[in-house]
PDB file of C-alpha atoms in Angstrom:
ATOM      1  CA  PRO A  20      15.492 -12.783  -4.671  1.00 81.00           C
ATOM      2  CA  THR A  21      13.284 -15.451  -3.162  1.00 90.00           C
ATOM      3  CA  LEU A  22      10.477 -14.711  -0.741  1.00 94.00           C
ATOM      4  CA  TYR A  23      12.737 -15.965   2.075  1.00 93.00           C
ATOM      5  CA  GLN A  24      15.486 -13.524   1.042  1.00 94.00           C
ATOM      6  CA  ILE A  25      12.956 -10.717   0.788  1.00 96.00           C
ATOM      7  CA  GLU A  26      11.713 -11.465   4.290  1.00 96.00           C
ATOM      8  CA  GLU A  27      15.261 -11.395   5.660  1.00 96.00           C
ATOM      9  CA  THR A  28      15.898  -8.048   3.959  1.00 95.00           C
ATOM     10  CA  LEU A  29      12.641  -6.637   5.310  1.00 96.00           C
ATOM     11  CA  ARG A  30      13.307  -7.798   8.875  1.00 94.00           C
ATOM     12  CA  ALA A  31      16.693  -6.069   8.804  1.00 93.00           C
ATOM     13  CA  GLY A  32      15.457  -2.948   7.046  1.00 93.00           C
ATOM     14  CA  LEU A  33      12.330  -2.428   9.130  1.00 93.00           C
ATOM     15  CA  THR A  34      14.344  -2.419  12.363  1.00 87.00           C
ATOM     16  CA  ALA A  35      16.742   0.213  10.994  1.00 78.00           C
ATOM     17  CA  SER A  36      16.048   3.830  10.114  1.00 81.00           C
ATOM     18  CA  LEU A  37      13.207   3.911   7.600  1.00 84.00           C
ATOM     19  CA  PRO A  38      13.711   5.819   4.319  1.00 78.00           C
ATOM     20  CA  GLU A  39      10.721   8.152   4.472  1.00 68.00           C
ATOM     21  CA  PRO A  40      10.152  10.998   3.680  1.00 74.00           C
ATOM     22  CA  ASP A  41      12.329  10.684   0.562  1.00 82.00           C
ATOM     23  CA  ALA A  42      10.573   7.479  -0.530  1.00 87.00           C
ATOM     24  CA  HIS A  43       7.132   9.011   0.009  1.00 91.00           C
ATOM     25  CA  LEU A  44       8.071  12.186  -1.858  1.00 89.00           C
ATOM     26  CA  ALA A  45       9.059  10.290  -5.024  1.00 89.00           C
ATOM     27  CA  LEU A  46       5.485   9.024  -5.510  1.00 92.00           C
ATOM     28  CA  ALA A  47       3.546  11.868  -3.863  1.00 91.00           C
ATOM     29  CA  PRO A  48       1.117  13.905  -5.997  1.00 89.00           C
ATOM     30  CA  ARG A  49       2.395  17.427  -6.608  1.00 86.00           C
ATOM     31  CA  PRO A  50       1.228  19.451  -4.894  1.00 79.00           C
ATOM     32  CA  ARG A  51      -0.062  17.158  -2.121  1.00 84.00           C
ATOM     33  CA  ARG A  52      -2.201  19.649  -0.279  1.00 81.00           C
ATOM     34  CA  GLY A  53      -2.469  19.304   3.493  1.00 85.00           C
ATOM     35  CA  TRP A  54       0.507  16.952   3.758  1.00 88.00           C
ATOM     36  CA  GLN A  55       3.924  17.595   5.229  1.00 88.00           C
ATOM     37  CA  PRO A  56       6.444  14.745   4.901  1.00 86.00           C
ATOM     38  CA  GLY A  57       6.833  12.880   8.187  1.00 86.00           C
ATOM     39  CA  HIS A  58       4.209  14.945  10.031  1.00 90.00           C
ATOM     40  CA  ILE A  59       1.043  13.492  11.584  1.00 93.00           C
ATOM     41  CA  PRO A  60      -1.415  16.215  12.677  1.00 94.00           C
ATOM     42  CA  GLU A  61      -2.868  16.072  16.148  1.00 93.00           C
ATOM     43  CA  GLY A  62      -6.360  14.606  16.034  1.00 93.00           C
ATOM     44  CA  ALA A  63      -5.788  12.434  12.962  1.00 96.00           C
ATOM     45  CA  LYS A  64      -7.788   9.197  12.987  1.00 96.00           C
ATOM     46  CA  ARG A  65      -5.765   5.977  13.166  1.00 97.00           C
ATOM     47  CA  ALA A  66      -5.961   3.281  10.490  1.00 97.00           C
ATOM     48  CA  ALA A  67      -4.009   0.107   9.765  1.00 98.00           C
ATOM     49  CA  GLY A  68      -3.239  -1.344   6.339  1.00 97.00           C
ATOM     50  CA  LEU A  69      -1.904  -4.830   5.608  1.00 98.00           C
ATOM     51  CA  LEU A  70       0.953  -5.004   3.094  1.00 98.00           C
ATOM     52  CA  LEU A  71       1.047  -8.746   2.458  1.00 98.00           C
ATOM     53  CA  LEU A  72       3.689 -10.543   0.387  1.00 98.00           C
ATOM     54  CA  TYR A  73       3.152 -14.136  -0.705  1.00 97.00           C
ATOM     55  CA  PRO A  74       4.203 -16.567  -3.477  1.00 97.00           C
ATOM     56  CA  PHE A  75       2.202 -16.965  -6.693  1.00 96.00           C
ATOM     57  CA  ASN A  76       3.495 -18.517  -9.937  1.00 93.00           C
ATOM     58  CA  ASP A  77       6.920 -18.826  -8.290  1.00 92.00           C
ATOM     59  CA  GLU A  78       7.124 -15.060  -7.764  1.00 95.00           C
ATOM     60  CA  PRO A  79       6.510 -12.814  -4.731  1.00 97.00           C
ATOM     61  CA  HIS A  80       3.225 -10.926  -5.047  1.00 97.00           C
ATOM     62  CA  ILE A  81       1.519  -8.130  -3.095  1.00 97.00           C
ATOM     63  CA  LEU A  82      -2.165  -8.026  -2.225  1.00 96.00           C
ATOM     64  CA  LEU A  83      -4.073  -4.862  -3.120  1.00 95.00           C
ATOM     65  CA  THR A  84      -7.790  -4.142  -3.416  1.00 92.00           C
ATOM     66  CA  VAL A  85      -9.977  -1.964  -5.604  1.00 90.00           C
ATOM     67  CA  ARG A  86     -12.276  -0.049  -3.278  1.00 77.00           C
ATOM     68  CA  ALA A  87     -15.993  -0.095  -4.013  1.00 67.00           C
ATOM     69  CA  GLY A  88     -17.257   2.841  -6.031  1.00 49.00           C
ATOM     70  CA  THR A  89     -19.999   3.567  -3.492  1.00 52.00           C
ATOM     71  CA  LEU A  90     -17.682   4.408  -0.584  1.00 50.00           C
ATOM     72  CA  ALA A  91     -17.742   7.941   0.825  1.00 46.00           C
ATOM     73  CA  THR A  92     -13.962   8.415   0.552  1.00 52.00           C
ATOM     74  CA  HIS A  93     -11.348   7.013  -1.853  1.00 46.00           C
ATOM     75  CA  ALA A  94     -14.083   5.325  -3.914  1.00 51.00           C
ATOM     76  CA  GLY A  95     -12.722   3.179  -6.730  1.00 67.00           C
ATOM     77  CA  GLN A  96      -9.116   3.709  -5.685  1.00 83.00           C
ATOM     78  CA  ILE A  97      -6.480   1.043  -5.097  1.00 92.00           C
ATOM     79  CA  SER A  98      -5.590   0.409  -1.469  1.00 91.00           C
ATOM     80  CA  LEU A  99      -4.144  -1.979   1.037  1.00 96.00           C
ATOM     81  CA  PRO A 100      -6.716  -4.051   2.904  1.00 94.00           C
ATOM     82  CA  GLY A 101      -7.322  -2.099   6.079  1.00 93.00           C
ATOM     83  CA  GLY A 102      -9.355   0.370   8.043  1.00 92.00           C
ATOM     84  CA  ARG A 103      -9.884   2.147  11.317  1.00 94.00           C
ATOM     85  CA  ILE A 104      -8.097   0.909  14.444  1.00 97.00           C
ATOM     86  CA  GLU A 105     -10.569   0.275  17.239  1.00 96.00           C
ATOM     87  CA  ALA A 106      -9.858   1.551  20.744  1.00 92.00           C
ATOM     88  CA  ASP A 107      -9.012  -1.898  22.136  1.00 93.00           C
ATOM     89  CA  GLU A 108      -6.893  -3.088  19.164  1.00 96.00           C
ATOM     90  CA  THR A 109      -3.211  -3.192  18.367  1.00 97.00           C
ATOM     91  CA  ILE A 110      -2.147  -2.028  14.921  1.00 97.00           C
ATOM     92  CA  PRO A 111      -1.412  -5.591  13.657  1.00 97.00           C
ATOM     93  CA  ASP A 112      -4.707  -6.894  15.049  1.00 97.00           C
ATOM     94  CA  ALA A 113      -6.615  -4.158  13.222  1.00 97.00           C
ATOM     95  CA  ALA A 114      -4.822  -4.864   9.941  1.00 97.00           C
ATOM     96  CA  LEU A 115      -5.533  -8.597  10.162  1.00 96.00           C
ATOM     97  CA  ARG A 116      -9.157  -8.081  11.184  1.00 95.00           C
ATOM     98  CA  GLU A 117      -9.815  -5.700   8.327  1.00 93.00           C
ATOM     99  CA  ALA A 118      -8.158  -8.056   5.817  1.00 93.00           C
ATOM    100  CA  ALA A 119     -10.302 -10.923   7.094  1.00 92.00           C
ATOM    101  CA  GLU A 120     -13.448  -8.808   6.753  1.00 90.00           C
ATOM    102  CA  GLU A 121     -12.622  -7.378   3.334  1.00 90.00           C
ATOM    103  CA  VAL A 122     -11.150 -10.351   1.451  1.00 90.00           C
ATOM    104  CA  GLY A 123     -11.635 -13.339   3.762  1.00 90.00           C
ATOM    105  CA  LEU A 124      -7.933 -13.607   4.633  1.00 92.00           C
ATOM    106  CA  ASP A 125      -7.160 -16.285   7.252  1.00 92.00           C
ATOM    107  CA  PRO A 126      -4.906 -14.607   9.886  1.00 93.00           C
ATOM    108  CA  SER A 127      -3.379 -17.971  10.862  1.00 93.00           C
ATOM    109  CA  TRP A 128      -1.531 -18.006   7.522  1.00 91.00           C
ATOM    110  CA  ILE A 129       0.153 -14.669   8.197  1.00 95.00           C
ATOM    111  CA  ARG A 130       3.225 -13.602  10.133  1.00 96.00           C
ATOM    112  CA  ILE A 131       3.975  -9.972  10.858  1.00 97.00           C
ATOM    113  CA  VAL A 132       7.414  -8.760   9.766  1.00 97.00           C
ATOM    114  CA  GLY A 133       7.323  -5.122  10.834  1.00 96.00           C
ATOM    115  CA  PHE A 134       5.975  -1.649  10.090  1.00 96.00           C
ATOM    116  CA  LEU A 135       6.591   1.021   7.495  1.00 96.00           C
ATOM    117  CA  SER A 136       6.370   4.723   8.313  1.00 94.00           C
ATOM    118  CA  THR A 137       3.017   6.173   9.334  1.00 95.00           C
ATOM    119  CA  LEU A 138       1.566   8.225   6.480  1.00 95.00           C
ATOM    120  CA  TYR A 139      -0.981  11.014   6.845  1.00 95.00           C
ATOM    121  CA  ILE A 140      -3.834  11.062   4.296  1.00 93.00           C
ATOM    122  CA  PRO A 141      -5.260  14.599   4.222  1.00 91.00           C
ATOM    123  CA  VAL A 142      -8.531  13.986   2.350  1.00 87.00           C
ATOM    124  CA  SER A 143      -9.826  11.531   4.989  1.00 89.00           C
ATOM    125  CA  ASN A 144      -7.753  12.758   7.986  1.00 94.00           C
ATOM    126  CA  PHE A 145      -6.354   9.270   8.611  1.00 95.00           C
ATOM    127  CA  ALA A 146      -2.895   8.361   9.827  1.00 96.00           C
ATOM    128  CA  LEU A 147      -2.178   5.104   8.001  1.00 97.00           C
ATOM    129  CA  HIS A 148       0.017   2.523   9.756  1.00 97.00           C
ATOM    130  CA  PRO A 149       1.271   0.025   7.126  1.00 97.00           C
ATOM    131  CA  VAL A 150       1.845  -3.465   8.561  1.00 98.00           C
ATOM    132  CA  VAL A 151       4.235  -5.631   6.524  1.00 98.00           C
ATOM    133  CA  ALA A 152       3.447  -9.347   6.592  1.00 98.00           C
ATOM    134  CA  ILE A 153       4.397 -12.599   4.852  1.00 98.00           C
ATOM    135  CA  SER A 154       2.478 -15.738   3.907  1.00 97.00           C
ATOM    136  CA  ASN A 155       4.393 -18.843   2.807  1.00 95.00           C
ATOM    137  CA  ARG A 156       1.569 -19.776   0.448  1.00 95.00           C
ATOM    138  CA  ARG A 157      -0.901 -17.968  -1.715  1.00 95.00           C
ATOM    139  CA  PRO A 158      -3.969 -17.205   0.410  1.00 92.00           C
ATOM    140  CA  THR A 159      -7.442 -18.321  -0.536  1.00 87.00           C
ATOM    141  CA  TRP A 160      -9.438 -15.180  -1.270  1.00 83.00           C
ATOM    142  CA  LYS A 161     -13.108 -14.580  -0.776  1.00 72.00           C
ATOM    143  CA  SER A 162     -13.559 -11.651  -3.141  1.00 54.00           C
ATOM    144  CA  GLY A 163     -17.135 -11.126  -2.033  1.00 53.00           C
ATOM    145  CA  ALA A 164     -16.327 -11.133   1.661  1.00 53.00           C
ATOM    146  CA  ASP A 165     -17.328  -7.480   1.894  1.00 54.00           C
ATOM    147  CA  ALA A 166     -18.684  -6.309  -1.433  1.00 57.00           C
ATOM    148  CA  ASN A 167     -19.651  -2.993   0.189  1.00 66.00           C
ATOM    149  CA  GLU A 168     -15.947  -2.145   0.541  1.00 71.00           C
ATOM    150  CA  VAL A 169     -14.007  -4.177  -2.041  1.00 82.00           C
ATOM    151  CA  GLU A 170     -14.844  -4.326  -5.737  1.00 82.00           C
ATOM    152  CA  ARG A 171     -12.041  -6.735  -6.643  1.00 85.00           C
ATOM    153  CA  ILE A 172      -8.688  -8.127  -5.560  1.00 89.00           C
ATOM    154  CA  LEU A 173      -5.378  -7.343  -7.274  1.00 93.00           C
ATOM    155  CA  GLU A 174      -2.385  -9.669  -7.111  1.00 95.00           C
ATOM    156  CA  VAL A 175       0.639  -7.564  -8.012  1.00 95.00           C
ATOM    157  CA  PRO A 176       4.019  -9.111  -8.945  1.00 95.00           C
ATOM    158  CA  LEU A 177       6.637  -7.488  -6.728  1.00 96.00           C
ATOM    159  CA  TYR A 178       9.245  -7.576  -9.492  1.00 94.00           C
ATOM    160  CA  ASP A 179       7.006  -5.455 -11.737  1.00 92.00           C
ATOM    161  CA  LEU A 180       7.276  -2.718  -9.122  1.00 93.00           C
ATOM    162  CA  MET A 181      10.973  -3.226  -8.407  1.00 92.00           C
ATOM    163  CA  ASN A 182      12.183  -2.937 -12.009  1.00 87.00           C
ATOM    164  CA  GLY A 183      10.433   0.380 -12.594  1.00 85.00           C
ATOM    165  CA  SER A 184       8.663  -0.758 -15.766  1.00 85.00           C
ATOM    166  CA  ARG A 185       5.239   0.082 -14.346  1.00 90.00           C
ATOM    167  CA  LEU A 186       6.016   3.608 -13.188  1.00 92.00           C
ATOM    168  CA  ARG A 187       4.120   6.350 -15.011  1.00 91.00           C
ATOM    169  CA  ARG A 188       3.271  10.032 -14.630  1.00 88.00           C
ATOM    170  CA  GLY A 189      -0.012  11.775 -15.265  1.00 88.00           C
ATOM    171  CA  SER A 190      -2.296  14.506 -13.978  1.00 84.00           C
ATOM    172  CA  ARG A 191      -5.660  14.849 -12.263  1.00 78.00           C
ATOM    173  CA  TRP A 192      -7.819  17.461 -10.560  1.00 72.00           C
ATOM    174  CA  SER A 193      -7.687  17.878  -6.789  1.00 67.00           C
ATOM    175  CA  SER A 194      -9.773  20.497  -4.973  1.00 65.00           C
ATOM    176  CA  ASN A 195     -10.613  21.937  -8.407  1.00 70.00           C
ATOM    177  CA  LYS A 196      -6.940  22.469  -9.131  1.00 75.00           C
ATOM    178  CA  PRO A 197      -4.612  20.430 -11.370  1.00 78.00           C
ATOM    179  CA  CYS A 198      -1.851  18.344  -9.848  1.00 83.00           C
ATOM    180  CA  ARG A 199       0.837  16.048 -11.229  1.00 87.00           C
ATOM    181  CA  VAL A 200       0.433  12.416 -10.190  1.00 91.00           C
ATOM    182  CA  PRO A 201       3.087   9.682 -10.336  1.00 92.00           C
ATOM    183  CA  TYR A 202       1.567   6.211 -10.366  1.00 94.00           C
ATOM    184  CA  PHE A 203       2.148   2.510 -10.957  1.00 95.00           C
ATOM    185  CA  GLU A 204       0.185   1.033 -13.849  1.00 94.00           C
ATOM    186  CA  ILE A 205      -0.587  -2.540 -12.787  1.00 92.00           C
ATOM    187  CA  CYS A 206      -3.403  -5.004 -13.407  1.00 88.00           C
ATOM    188  CA  GLU A 207      -5.014  -2.421 -15.716  1.00 89.00           C
ATOM    189  CA  GLU A 208      -5.319  -0.027 -12.778  1.00 91.00           C
ATOM    190  CA  ARG A 209      -3.525   3.128 -11.679  1.00 92.00           C
ATOM    191  CA  VAL A 210      -2.033   2.914  -8.195  1.00 94.00           C
ATOM    192  CA  TRP A 211      -1.386   6.433  -6.948  1.00 91.00           C
ATOM    193  CA  GLY A 212      -1.590   8.580  -3.818  1.00 92.00           C
ATOM    194  CA  ALA A 213      -1.064   7.023  -0.399  1.00 93.00           C
ATOM    195  CA  THR A 214      -0.905   3.440  -1.697  1.00 95.00           C
ATOM    196  CA  ALA A 215       1.809   4.298  -4.219  1.00 95.00           C
ATOM    197  CA  MET A 216       3.717   6.184  -1.520  1.00 95.00           C
ATOM    198  CA  VAL A 217       3.600   3.182   0.826  1.00 96.00           C
ATOM    199  CA  LEU A 218       4.774   0.879  -1.978  1.00 97.00           C
ATOM    200  CA  ALA A 219       7.611   3.302  -2.730  1.00 95.00           C
ATOM    201  CA  GLU A 220       8.865   3.023   0.840  1.00 96.00           C
ATOM    202  CA  LEU A 221       8.634  -0.781   0.707  1.00 96.00           C
ATOM    203  CA  LEU A 222      10.748  -0.774  -2.454  1.00 96.00           C
ATOM    204  CA  ALA A 223      13.263   1.536  -0.804  1.00 94.00           C
ATOM    205  CA  VAL A 224      13.600  -0.848   2.157  1.00 95.00           C
ATOM    206  CA  LEU A 225      14.211  -3.660  -0.348  1.00 95.00           C
ATOM    207  CA  GLY A 226      16.981  -1.641  -1.976  1.00 93.00           C
ATOM    208  CA  SER A 227      15.019  -0.724  -5.134  1.00 93.00           C
ATOM    209  CA  PRO A 228      13.670   2.791  -4.524  1.00 91.00           C
ATOM    210  CA  PRO A 229      11.577   4.044  -7.450  1.00 88.00           C
ATOM    211  CA  ASN A 230      13.051   6.866  -9.465  1.00 79.00           C
ATOM    212  CA  ASP A 231      11.176  10.138  -9.415  1.00 72.00           C
ATOM    213  CA  PRO A 232       9.207   9.884 -12.687  1.00 69.00           C
ATOM    214  CA  TRP A 233       9.315  13.668 -13.132  1.00 66.00           C
ATOM    215  CA  ASN A 234      13.114  13.566 -13.312  1.00 67.00           C
ATOM    216  CA  LYS A 235      13.286  11.092 -16.213  1.00 56.00           C
TER     217      LYS A 235
END
């Protein structure tokens, strides 16, 4: 499908009943301690993340970032551009502001399509609000816009995620206990946890939900 067709599918799908928690569960670490599908604890901090699709080399791509290794939480992990929602901000405004600060994204190039399901991230006590957006052209990045937060930018071909060829399974330690971790292997990075779960719901809305890698 073209980017135009993808946008039409997203606009229809994001106004209907969203597919979480099934989509989130497929890519959730097991066990995911402190998380209940679809539940946002009272007192969780609010954050917005920008899930941007745009054309590059005649294919739809998604913007992701590698977080700086010096950050207090989620250091070195792959994430959507985003951050805390200020008291006077809307969710889309926060997502666009954070993307401008982190990678130099020009908000005038972007149009908001809709929202995916809010996802609770236990380790940082954030409720992440993913904002789906489209750009008709590949943005001009400023990879050093905020070197304190972003180590580098990833441009991920959407079709690599949709065809399932990048889906893997592995393990890691969490709270000094082992857990099984599904992930996407893209751009020589492992995309797991909340970011993978958000991408899984996007794929489900587009009609290509990822298979549970533990049921292969």
